[in-house]
Coordinates of C-alpha atoms and ligand atoms in Angstrom, one line a residue:
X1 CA 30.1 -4.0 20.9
X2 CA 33.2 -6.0 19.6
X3 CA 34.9 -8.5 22.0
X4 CA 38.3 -5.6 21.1
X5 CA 36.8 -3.7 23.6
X6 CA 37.1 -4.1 27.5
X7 CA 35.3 -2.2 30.1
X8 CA 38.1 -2.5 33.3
X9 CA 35.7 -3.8 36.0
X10 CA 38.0 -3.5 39.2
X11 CA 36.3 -1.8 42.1
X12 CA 39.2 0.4 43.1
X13 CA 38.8 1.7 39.4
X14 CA 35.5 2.2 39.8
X15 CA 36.0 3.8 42.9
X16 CA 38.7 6.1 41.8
X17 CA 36.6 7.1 38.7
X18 CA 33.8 8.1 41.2
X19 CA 36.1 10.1 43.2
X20 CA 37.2 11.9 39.9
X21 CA 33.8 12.4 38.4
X22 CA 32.6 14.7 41.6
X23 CA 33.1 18.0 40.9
X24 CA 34.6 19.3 44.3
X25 CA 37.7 17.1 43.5
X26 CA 40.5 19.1 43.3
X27 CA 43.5 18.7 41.2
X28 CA 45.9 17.3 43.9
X29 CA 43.6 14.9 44.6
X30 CA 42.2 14.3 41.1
X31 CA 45.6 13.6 39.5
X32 CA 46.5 10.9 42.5
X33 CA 43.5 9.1 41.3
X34 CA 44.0 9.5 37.9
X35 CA 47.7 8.1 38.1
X36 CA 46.0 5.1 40.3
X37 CA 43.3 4.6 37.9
X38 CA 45.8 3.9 34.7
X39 CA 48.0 1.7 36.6
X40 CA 44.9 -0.4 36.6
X41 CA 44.1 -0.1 33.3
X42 CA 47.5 -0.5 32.0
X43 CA 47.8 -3.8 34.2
X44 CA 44.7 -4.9 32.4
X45 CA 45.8 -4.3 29.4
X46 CA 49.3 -5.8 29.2
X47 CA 47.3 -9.0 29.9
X48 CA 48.1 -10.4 26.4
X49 CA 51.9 -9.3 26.9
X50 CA 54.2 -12.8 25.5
X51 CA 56.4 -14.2 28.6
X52 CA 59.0 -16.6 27.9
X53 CA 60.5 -19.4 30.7
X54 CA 63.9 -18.2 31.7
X55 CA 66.7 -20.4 33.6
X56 CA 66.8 -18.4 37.2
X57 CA 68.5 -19.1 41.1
X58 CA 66.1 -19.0 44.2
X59 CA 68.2 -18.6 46.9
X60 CA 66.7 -22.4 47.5
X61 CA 66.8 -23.8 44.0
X62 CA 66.9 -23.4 40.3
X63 CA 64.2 -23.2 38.4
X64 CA 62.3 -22.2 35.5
X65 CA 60.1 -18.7 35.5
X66 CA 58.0 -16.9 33.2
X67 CA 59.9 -13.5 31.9
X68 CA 58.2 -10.7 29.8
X69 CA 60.0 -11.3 26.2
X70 CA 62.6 -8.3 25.2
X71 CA 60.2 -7.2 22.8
X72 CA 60.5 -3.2 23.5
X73 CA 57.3 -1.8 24.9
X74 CA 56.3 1.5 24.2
X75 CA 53.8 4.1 26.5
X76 CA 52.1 7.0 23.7
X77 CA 50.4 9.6 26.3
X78 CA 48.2 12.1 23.9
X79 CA 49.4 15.8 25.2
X80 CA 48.5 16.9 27.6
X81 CA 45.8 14.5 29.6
X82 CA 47.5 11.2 28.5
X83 CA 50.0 12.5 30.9
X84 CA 48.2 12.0 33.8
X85 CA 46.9 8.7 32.7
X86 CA 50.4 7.4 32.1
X87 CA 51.9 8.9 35.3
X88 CA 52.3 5.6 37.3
X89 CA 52.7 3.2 34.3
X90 CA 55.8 2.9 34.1
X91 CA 55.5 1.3 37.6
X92 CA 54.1 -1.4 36.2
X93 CA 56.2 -1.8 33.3
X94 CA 59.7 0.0 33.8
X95 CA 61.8 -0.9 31.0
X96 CA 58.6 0.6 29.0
X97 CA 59.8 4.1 26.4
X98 CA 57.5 6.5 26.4
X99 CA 56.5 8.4 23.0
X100 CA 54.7 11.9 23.5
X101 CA 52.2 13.3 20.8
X102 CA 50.9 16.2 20.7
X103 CA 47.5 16.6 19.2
X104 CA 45.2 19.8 18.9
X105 CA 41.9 20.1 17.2
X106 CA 41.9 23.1 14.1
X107 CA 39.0 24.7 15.1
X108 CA 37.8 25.7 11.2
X109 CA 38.3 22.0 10.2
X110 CA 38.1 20.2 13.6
X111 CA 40.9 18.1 12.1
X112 CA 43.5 16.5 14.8
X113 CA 46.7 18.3 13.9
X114 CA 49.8 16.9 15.0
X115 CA 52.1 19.6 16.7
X116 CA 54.3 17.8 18.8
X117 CA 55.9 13.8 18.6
X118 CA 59.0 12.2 19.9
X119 CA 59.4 8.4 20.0
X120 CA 62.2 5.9 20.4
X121 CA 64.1 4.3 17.3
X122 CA 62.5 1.0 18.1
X123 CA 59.0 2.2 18.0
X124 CA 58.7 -0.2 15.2
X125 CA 59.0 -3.3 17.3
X126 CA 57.3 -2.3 20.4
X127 CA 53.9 -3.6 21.9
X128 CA 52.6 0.5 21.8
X129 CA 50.1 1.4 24.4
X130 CA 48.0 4.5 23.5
X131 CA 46.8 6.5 26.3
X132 CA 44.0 9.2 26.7
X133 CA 41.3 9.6 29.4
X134 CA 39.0 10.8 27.5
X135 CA 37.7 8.8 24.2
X136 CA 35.1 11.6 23.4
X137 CA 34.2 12.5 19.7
X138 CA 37.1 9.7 18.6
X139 CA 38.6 12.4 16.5
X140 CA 41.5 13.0 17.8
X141 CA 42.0 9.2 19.1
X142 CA 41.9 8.1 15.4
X143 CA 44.3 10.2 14.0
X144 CA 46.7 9.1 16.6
X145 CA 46.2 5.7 15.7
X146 CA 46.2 6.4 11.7
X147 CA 49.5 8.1 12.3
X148 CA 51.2 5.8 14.7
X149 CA 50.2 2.6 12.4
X150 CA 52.1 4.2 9.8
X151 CA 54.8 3.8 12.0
X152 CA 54.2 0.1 11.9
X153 CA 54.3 -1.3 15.6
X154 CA 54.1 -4.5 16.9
X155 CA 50.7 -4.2 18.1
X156 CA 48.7 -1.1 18.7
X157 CA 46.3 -1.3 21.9
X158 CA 44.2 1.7 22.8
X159 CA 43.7 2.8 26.5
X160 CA 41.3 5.4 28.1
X161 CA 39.6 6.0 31.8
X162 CA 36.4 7.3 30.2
X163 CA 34.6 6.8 26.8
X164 CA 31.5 8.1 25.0
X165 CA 29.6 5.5 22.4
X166 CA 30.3 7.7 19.8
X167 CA 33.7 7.5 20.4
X168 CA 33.7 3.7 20.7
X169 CA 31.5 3.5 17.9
X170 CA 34.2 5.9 15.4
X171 CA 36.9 4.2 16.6
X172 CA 35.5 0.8 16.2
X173 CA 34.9 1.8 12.2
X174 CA 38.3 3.2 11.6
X175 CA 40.7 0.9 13.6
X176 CA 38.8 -2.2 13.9
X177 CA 42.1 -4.2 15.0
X178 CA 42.9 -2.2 17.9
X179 CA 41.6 -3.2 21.2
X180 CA 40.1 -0.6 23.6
X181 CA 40.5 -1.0 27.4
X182 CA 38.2 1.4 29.6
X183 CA 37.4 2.3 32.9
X184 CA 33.4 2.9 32.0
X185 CA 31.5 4.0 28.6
X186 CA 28.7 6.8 29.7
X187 CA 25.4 7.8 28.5
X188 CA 26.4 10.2 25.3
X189 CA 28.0 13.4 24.5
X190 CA 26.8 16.9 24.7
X191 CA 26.8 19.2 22.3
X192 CA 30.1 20.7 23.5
X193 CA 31.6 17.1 23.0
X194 CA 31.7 16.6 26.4
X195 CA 31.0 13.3 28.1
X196 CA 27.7 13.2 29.9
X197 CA 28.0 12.5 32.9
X198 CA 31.9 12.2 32.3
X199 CA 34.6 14.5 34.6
X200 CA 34.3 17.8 32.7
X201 CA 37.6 18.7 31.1
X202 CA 40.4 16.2 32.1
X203 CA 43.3 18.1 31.5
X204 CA 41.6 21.2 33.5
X205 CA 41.3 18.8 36.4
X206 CA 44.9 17.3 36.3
X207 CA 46.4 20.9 35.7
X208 CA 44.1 23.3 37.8
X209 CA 43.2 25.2 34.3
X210 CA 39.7 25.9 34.6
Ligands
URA301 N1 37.8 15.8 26.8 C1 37.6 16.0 28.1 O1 38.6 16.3 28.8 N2 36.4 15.8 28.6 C2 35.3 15.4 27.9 O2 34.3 15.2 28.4 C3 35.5 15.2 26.5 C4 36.7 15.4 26.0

C-alpha cells in the first residue's frame, strides 16, 4: 500500500467507529458519531493545508502567527452518506464551500451516474476534500474523482470512515495522485458489495432507512 494512503489511528476514531459498527446503534446515535468521526478525519487530513505568518496584536504584544493561506477550500460530500461525514467539518474549517454530488449506480451497467452537482465558482482554485464513508467497490469513488479533476482543483484529497481493499486497490490504479485518509480498511467485500465486517448500509444508518 502507497504512502497516499492514511489509516487515521486516533482512539476516539476508533472508538466511534466501534460504536457505529454495532448493529443496535441507532440513527440518533449513529449520526452523532459519524459527524465526530469526520471531524477527525478531516483534521487529519488538512494536515498538509499551506499557512502563511501574518502581522497580528495580542492584547500583550505584536507578533508574528501562522494563518491558513486564502486559497479557497472546498468540502465534496457524495449524496447522500458524504452528508453525514461532512456534518461537523465545517467546524474545523469554516470559511470551507461545500460542493454536493449526487451519484447513483445504473443498475444494468453499474456505471456511477451523476444526477445531482452544485459547486462554487472557485472550485478551480480550492484545496477539494472528497467525502464518503464508505470506499466499497471504488466505483462510484472514481468517477467522482474523474469528474471533479476535470474540474481542475488545486489538489484533490479523498476522505472515507471505512474502506474495503478492493476499493483501495481501484482507486489506487485510477487516481494514483490522490491521497486517501481512513478511519480503518476491513477484511473484504461480500458479494452484495458490502464491507465485511463494515456498518451495513451507511446512509440507512444516518437516515433510519432500513
Ligand atoms: N455502502 C455502504 O453504505 N456500506 C457498505 O458496506 C458498502 C457500500
Amino acid at each position: 500500500m502507497s504512502g497516499m494512503v492514511h489509516v487515521v489511528a486516533h482512539p476516539v476514531l476508533k472508538h466511534n467507529l466501534t460504536q457505529m459498527r454495532r448493529r443496535e446503534t441507532l440513527p440518533p446515535e449513529f449520526r452523532v458519531l459519524m459527524s465526530g468521526a469526520g471531524a477527525l478525519l478531516l483534521y487529519e487530513a488538512t494536515r498538509e493545508l499551506p499557512t502563511t505568518d501574518v502581522r497580528i496584536e495580542t492584547p500583550v504584544a505584536s507578533t508574528s502567527a501562522p494563518s491558513l493561506e486564502r486559497t479557497p477550500v472546498c468540502l465534496v460530500p457524495i449524496l447522500r452518506a458524504g452528508l453525514g461525514l461532512a456534518a461537523q467539518m465545517l467546524d474545523i474549517v469554516p470559511r470551507a464551500t461545500v460542493a454536493h454530488l449526487g451519484l447513483y449506480r445504473d443498475p444494468k451497467t453499474l456505471e456511477a451516474v451523476e444526477y445531482f452537482f452544485k459547486a462554487p465558482a472557485n472550485f478551480g482554485e480550492s484545496h477539494v476534500f472528497v467525502i464518503d464513508p464508505m470506499l466499497a467497490t471504488g466505483h462510484s469513488a472514481a468517477a467522482a474523482l474523474k469528474k471533479l479533476k476535470r474540474l481542475s482543483p488545486r489538489t484533490l484529497t479523498f476522505i472515507c470512515l471505512l474502506a474495503a481493499p478492493e476499493g483501495v486497490a481501484l482507486l489506487q490504479a485510477q487516481h494514483p495522485d490522490v491521497p486517501i485518509y481512513t478511519g480503518a480498511i476491513d477484511d473484504r467485500l461480500n458479494d452484495h458489495a458490502y464491507i465485511v465486517p463494515g456498518l451495513g448500509d451507511a446512509g440507512d444508518r444516518l437516515y433510519g432507512t432500513l
